[in-house]
Every structure is written in C-alpha cells, then in structure tokens.
Amino acid sequence: MQNNINKSDKVNTPYEIARNCRHYAMCKIDFLGSGVCESGLKKHFVSFYPQGRMILYEAISENRVPVTEKCVEIADSCNLCGKCDYQCYFLNEMRPTKVMEALKNHVDTFIKNGGKVKLANDDRLLTEIKKIVGENWASNDEAITITYSHDLSPISEPKIPDCVVMPYTKTEISSLVKLFNKNKITYTIRGNGQNLLGFAVNEGVIIDLNRMKTIEFDEKNWCVKIGPGVAAFDLQKQAQKRGYRINASEPAALVCANIMCSGIMSTFSTTYGINADNFIDAEFVDKDGSLFSLNDPSSPNLYSYKNLEHKNSPGICVSASIKLHPVIDDERGILVPFQALSKAIDFIRDCSIRHIGLALGVVGAEYISTFLSPTKKSASEIKDIFIDKLDIPYLVVVIGDKYAIRSIDEMGYPYFDQRLFSVLYLGLQSLKSAEWMGLIKELSDDEPYSYLRIKSFPDLLETALSPSPVLYSKEIDPDLRPFFEKLFSSQEMTDLVWLSMYRIMSTRLGRKKPFLPVLIYLPIDNILINELNDKFRLIADKYHVDNDFGFITPIDNGKRCIFEYDYFFDYNDPEEIRRIRLAGTEANILVDKYSIKTGTVKGHQYVLYQGFCRKENLLYS
Amino acid sequence: MPLQNKPTTTLTGATGFLGSHLMASLLSEGYEIIVLGRSNKEETLKERIFKLLRWFGIEELAIQLELIEIDFLKPSLGLQESEYRELCAKTKQIIHCASDTSFSERKRENVLISNVGSLKGILDLAIDSKTDFFHYISTAYVAGKSVTVCKEYLSSSNDFVNVYEESKAQAENIIAQFCEKNSIPFTIIRPSIVYGDSRTGRSLKFNALYFPIQSVKYIREIYVNDIIKNGGKKSKQFGIFLDDEGYLFLPLRIYLPNKGALNIIPVDYFTNATMKIISKGSSGGIYHLTNNSSARLDIIAVYNEKFMKLKGVEIIYGAPADNLLRNPAEELFDRFMEPYRFYLSDNRVFDRTNTDIVTDNLHPPEFTYEIFKNCMEYAISVNWGQSIF
Ligand code: SF4
C-alpha cells in the first residue's frame, strides 16, 4: 500500500488551487453551517459557484477563454466572503478565495487596460431555448459553457458544450427535448446520474437541472417528493427538521441523479436498503419528450436489471418520491475496532443477520484518520498511530438504538462510544505526542482493546488529551481558526449519528488525492473479500497507484455487501491518469472474472442507469 | 564430565533479552558461537545480531559468530542436508534460550508451539550433533502456584499462573526425558524475573518490574500536564494535586492478595551464574537463579515515590470491596498490573542448593534504591525500549 504525499500538497498559487478543484460540488451545500456562496444560490449556473469560478480561472490562465460579458458578471458577483475557504479547507485544505481574488483582478486589469469584453451572441437555437426557459436561464457565453466542461469524474475528458440551459419545470424539460429532437441537437443532462460517473460533459447542449429544487413532504405516506436539483444533504436536513431520515448518498449528490445512476447506498443501506428500496415513485421525461411515471403500469420496467455495461438512460428523471424513515430518540454511534479485516467482516455479518444496528460499515485506518484529521499531514501521522500504536487497522461504524448497542455489549466487543470518539477527535493533536500510547498496546496483549472496558478510560483519555475545539484547530491556518473552533464546538461535527446520516465522514477522503472507487456487490464471504482486497491492492501496486481499502457495508440482511476499494491519483498528472486507467481497467476485468467464477459478484459499472431496479434483481439474478 | 575448554556453542534465542546477554558473555570469554535464529519483518537475522553487538560494544567479536537462519518447526531445522550436517559437525554444546515469554492466554497456542512444539528440532540437533551438553534456559516459576518451597526438581504441577509457566514446565520434562533416554548430558537453568544490569541499569527489555513503573510515570505525566496546562480541572475531581515541593499527590491504592515479594535478579547475575553452570554444571542438574532477598512491592513503591516525586501510593493486602470506587489512575494501574499481580505477592521460597554449589555461592544483589534508580533512568533514557538502538 502506498502513501506518497501528492505533488499537489503544496497547492498555493491561484492557478494550482484552481487546477486541483475536486469538482465534488460540496460548495453547493451548507455542510459546515457557513452558508453557501450567495451568487451561486441566486444564479444557479455552476459558473457562479466557487467550483465554476475555479474552472473558469484555470481556463483563463491558460488563455482558453476570453473575458466575456458573463465572465465579468461571474467575477463581480463574488464578494470575497470567504465561505468557500472554510468549505474547501475542511475538505481539501485549499483556499479558493485566492482564486476568486485572482479572477477578479484579472478581469479588473483587463478592463482597466482597455480590453474588449466579448459580448454574448444569441444564435437561433439559443433564442428558441430562451423562449422555453426564460432569458436568464440559458447561455452560450464561453465563461458559462467552460464551467460545464468538467464534472466530478476525475478521468472524464473535458468537453465544452455549445450552450447550457437551466429549466425549472418538467414541462420546460419536455419542450426542450422536443426542440432538440426536432433540430437534431445532442443534449446531456447535468443532474441525471451521468455526472456521478463522469459522463455529463459533452458538446451540444447541457441541461442543468440544478434549479429544480422542490421538496414536498407527504408525511402520511412516509415519503417526500423532490425535484432533480435537490442534493442529499439539503433533503436530509429538511427530513431531520421534521423528525425523519432519508437514506442519503454523498452529501452533494443530487438525489434523483443518484438513484438514476446506480441507486442510493450508504451505511444505512444495511436497514434502508439500496436501489428500489429507497423510493416510492418517480417521474420521467422520455427521449421523445413525453412524461411517464414509474408506477404507471404502461411505463418501461425500470425495476428490472440486466448485467450490461452500456445501458441507455431511460429518460430524464424529473422527480422522485423518496422514502422517509423514523428516527429513534436513543440512537447513537460507536466504533468497534478490529485487528483484521476478516474479524470485522464476521462482526458486520453477524450484526446484519441478527438485525443489530441501523447502519453498519467497515472502514480502514486511512478512512478514519483522513476524516478525523484537520490536515493532510495530521492524517498520515494519525493513520500511523491507528495502525502501529493502537493496532486498529479496521473499524466498524455502528449506528444503532440503545438495544442494538446493548446487544453489541453482550456480544463482548469493546468499542469507542460517542464520548470516546469525541475525545479522540478533538484531542487528536495531543494524541500525536502522547508517550503513553505504548502502554495501550501492552494492555491489549491479553485481549485486544481491553482498555476500552476500563470504566474510567474515557475520563483518563479526556485528561490525557485535553480535547477542545481550540486544540483541534491548532494546525489550521490562523485566520480560519476562529471559524473552525466554533464549528467544532457544535455537537454535530463530532456526532457519529449526524456524521453518518449526512455522509460527512467520507468527504475528506479525496483530500490527499482524488480517487477512483472500485465498487462491487458480493456475498459477505471472508475469503472472497480478502482475496479481492489483496488483488485490488496488487493491481494498484503494479501500476504504482496509491490505494487503500474503502469500506464494506452489509445489505439485505447480511446476505450481500457493498465493497469499495479506492485508487488515488493526481488528475493533473497525465502519467498518473494513464496508470489509473490501466489499474481501473484491470480491476474491472478482475471483477468480471469473479462474476463468472462465482455467479454472485457484481461490478458497480453494470448498474449505470439501472439505479431504479429492485435490489433482488441486481443482487441475485 | 570432561568438556573441551571452550566448546563451539550453538545458541538459540540470541536476539532476546537473556539470549543476547549470554551471547555477549560467551563471546567475551572467547567462545565460538553458532547463532540459530530468524529474520523478522523489519530486519534480517544478521541485522538483528549486529545491532545487539553494537549495543554491547563488542562488534569486533563478530568474527567468533556464525549466523544460521533456521525454522524450528521444519525437519533438519529447515536447512539443506549439507548445511545441517555441517551444523551438526560443528556443534559441541547447545544452549536453548529461545522462548515465547508472553503470559497471554490469548496467545496460548503460539506460546505452546514456540516453547514446546518446537523442541523436536533442537533435540534432534542434540542427537545428530552428538552434543557434549544441552543447556536449557527455563524459568523459576515452573513449580506451580500452590507450592511453598520450589525445589530444584522437575515439576509435576498442573497449577500455573499463566501459559508461559505451563509451557516451560512441559518443555523441561520433555528435555529431561529425552536427554536421559539418549544419554545427552543436560542442565536446566531457572532464572526468576530478570531486570537490567545492576551496575549500569542497562537493559534490553522493559516488562515485569518496569511496566508498572512505566505506567505510573505516564499516569503521573497525564495529571501533571492537566494541573499545569488546564488548571487541574480533572485532577481536582480525584484529589490529585501538586504540592509545594513538586510532588504529585496521586491516590493510588494497589490491592495485592497477600503480603509477598517480587523475586528479581539482575541480568549481570544471570549471565555470571549461567556461565558458571555452563562450565561446571553436572548432567541432570537443575539450577535456580533466584534472589533470597526478594523485593517487596511496598519497598519498590517507596523507591518509586522518591524517584518520581510522587505521594499517595498505598499497598493494601486483601481483596478490594465489590463496591470500591476507584479513580481512573487506580483502575488503569490495576489493569496494567494484572499479569504481574501474582508475582508481586509471591511467597514461594526457592531452593538454591545446586546453584550455590556450582556458582560458589554467587548471589544476586539486594534490590536497592541505587539499582532501582539506575535501571529506571536507563529505561527512561531509551524511552522504555522504544529508542534503544
Ligand atoms: S468568496 Fe466568492 S466564490 Fe467564495 S463563497 Fe464567497 S462569494 Fe462565493
């Protein structure tokens, strides 16, 4: 397993920062309570979010885009509020406001020096489009279109569309589809699942569904109907306010797109399920521009599943009714440590078969240390502590009610409870220099992690680590510290339940480098999983690709699980891209071989556009 | 029994605490040694041995050494036939010191494999090499916990404190029977708990005596840090404070089942006595390398209070009450001490008749404050073994 620090560790210049934008769209959601970029919320085009400005600045620096009317507007509409610094620093340790400043300076200097701003030039098609969606919601300005040339897939080839349109209603979408069909215009949907796997960049027209953010609760029927522009984080927030929970994928992922792409999955999939388990109905605009809803008996059967790599999209998902789940007062999170992956697998299988716990997931030391640490440097030190001093290469995150936790007590597993987790998290800086760590290992000699059974261990750990938001933020850039000190004073940021239901724990995983997940569905079979884990690692090592175990979540009462292995790479390095492609391809071939050999292993790539299927069809057919 | 003056000695366990000290003594006395051992994940056997020679300051004696990587569990110790034959031809005496010293019940299988299961290989070597003598380094604690006087006899006990003792008792019996049956002269050398050098404090291992001291040191640091940096918020809750003389008052009640003492010997005594037994011991001889003046925990606690500027340690004999409320330091220390509790209140007496004869009444020193201080200062200087090399 490799752990090289990325070349982009020293990402400091505006250009370098811009080039290293991960395009995860996390700047579109208020996951830190700092607020979201105001211009983005108002204008909706990605171009007006920090992410778009990063892409625009990179293109401008490389002279790929002139200063246009929209470019001036994009630069002007940034008020340098600094919110994106908090967000991006939390995730990737980058400071995007440097980019925003540079963009503004560039435009100002250009204008001061008498530069000629390129004006918009609506062609016939754009005029027609604007008739459907309104003047403000379509553009062929290069400063807009360039920001749709990237998406979150690190290996998709950037392509600049001719124009971008942002419809507000399904009727507008239907009209747009008909218009494009009539004029033989190719179009790609942003927010319909393609972007999750990196297929939402194309020439032609981009239809961005980001304006369609309606959320309508139907509490009597335990569901919420949402538009395709609603992100998982925002929906979860609304659900939580009403005392419910949804099964949420990555926080910035658009929920409809997520279902469309490959289905929602999270550690809560242990109880809430995957694919068709997560919704009640959905509406689509088909390729002719007609509307259909999933529950209509005459509609295409999207509940079926076929093991095909290149399935066509069934249409544009324009709304979905998502299931609501009850929340129990006494839910809490714990982390159960394991010395070996096989033991962790045994544990989650046992729990899921016995229906113990609401959410279960095996994570590795890389995952947990990356999340806990405020910086990349810390993360690698903490990972070493977890592995060498604490002897914890694997942990199982369990979210459960008091009965579930009691069962785990009875099963005899020592664990880090919520209090210990908070102490460890906010006392992380002291942990690095704690000499007494050697004793912990000694104490585990007879029974691993038996120190966790010592009643007053949390108290002693608290004394030893002196955890506090101030201590935690010590390593953070001084000007950002007050914000982070406040952030970590809030209970949410250290609450395992909150962190799991909003999927915040995995958001820092791409901090060292962006990553390509290799995802598979397979039985919870220790030998099989360990074999694949080793083989994924060997493939990555062969191509000198940084790699690590991702996670395992049991599904369908412990009969199957989702297993992710991660390949990390620098997408600004063509050589690394070449190697990751080779490694990715070889990993997929390996999965195919295992599919044939076992008849039970399914590669995630085959689920594309089949996220609405019944899990039974996916897992057992 | 006629022995060559300095017979070529095949030594196992040379990378361990006792084995390495024996290796150093044998080399210093001019013995040619064949070390049988293994590489570990980080280092080759050669790297491990040379690191030790540097630590002993005797690198120049490496010319008297031959290193052979072996596997105890394989036939012919995992060597090629010719290599094995060559080893047999050279071996004149064997000192079997390799051992898994874990007390952990969880590691029972490994301990039994290392200490008992692997004997066949080394005993085969004893026959195949027609060795002149086989010396086995055992432990004084094979007699079992219910015995009051431990004789220099083979043990028939079934009542051990831990799997380590049990495995050593089994091994002794196997070796004795095997050697007697095959007419191989042998000795069994039984040290009690070995700490560092009584003159310099230097050591390579920091368990047993050291571990409770190390844990108190860390607990002390945690609370001193709390007092200095955080105003002692947590410390106050448990009545912990720093007095005017810089002593930390740390209420630490240590419960022992009964009065007794820790039988400890310094490693320099271990090597001196063992060297005498190796050169003068008679076949079938069992030798207790033990201390007639054991170290009582209350004395060690006093040493430790002085050494660490600590007050409040209290040794209480008998079982704690079921509803006893312990402060975190007590609870943690109690847990740290658990594997050693029996040894700390040990009342067993060790017969030394054979030893006294062979070693000309060589006895280990009494465990004084000076020795304690030297040992702990060295332990701290090498961060309890973490930065020893
Ligand atoms: S600094 Fe600019 S780009 Fe960043 S959040 Fe504020 S307004 Fe948006």
mmCIF file of C-alpha atoms and ligand atoms in Angstrom, chain A residues 37 50 53 78-84 97 100, ligand 1:
data_model
loop_
_atom_site.group_PDB
_atom_site.id
_atom_site.type_symbol
_atom_site.label_atom_id
_atom_site.label_comp_id
_atom_site.label_asym_id
_atom_site.label_seq_id
_atom_site.Cartn_x
_atom_site.Cartn_y
_atom_site.Cartn_z
ATOM 1 C CA CYS A 37 -21.901 31.152 -1.967
ATOM 2 C CA PRO A 50 -16.797 28.582 -6.314
ATOM 3 C CA ARG A 53 -15.047 30.076 -10.810
ATOM 4 C CA CYS A 78 -18.084 37.170 -5.898
ATOM 5 C CA ASN A 79 -17.977 39.347 -2.791
ATOM 6 C CA LEU A 80 -14.941 37.554 -1.375
ATOM 7 C CA CYS A 81 -16.994 36.480 1.596
ATOM 8 C CA GLY A 82 -14.610 33.591 2.247
ATOM 9 C CA LYS A 83 -17.274 30.908 2.770
ATOM 10 C CA CYS A 84 -15.705 28.689 0.137
ATOM 11 C CA THR A 97 -10.692 32.732 -2.326
ATOM 12 C CA MET A 100 -11.604 34.333 -6.659
HETATM 13 S S1 SF4 C 1 -15.578 34.012 -1.774
HETATM 14 FE FE1 SF4 C 1 -16.699 34.347 -3.637
HETATM 15 S S2 SF4 C 1 -16.820 32.355 -4.581
HETATM 16 FE FE2 SF4 C 1 -16.241 32.023 -2.449
HETATM 17 S S3 SF4 C 1 -18.204 31.692 -1.429
HETATM 18 FE FE3 SF4 C 1 -17.737 33.878 -1.243
HETATM 19 S S4 SF4 C 1 -18.782 34.804 -2.969
HETATM 20 FE FE4 SF4 C 1 -18.675 32.622 -3.385
#
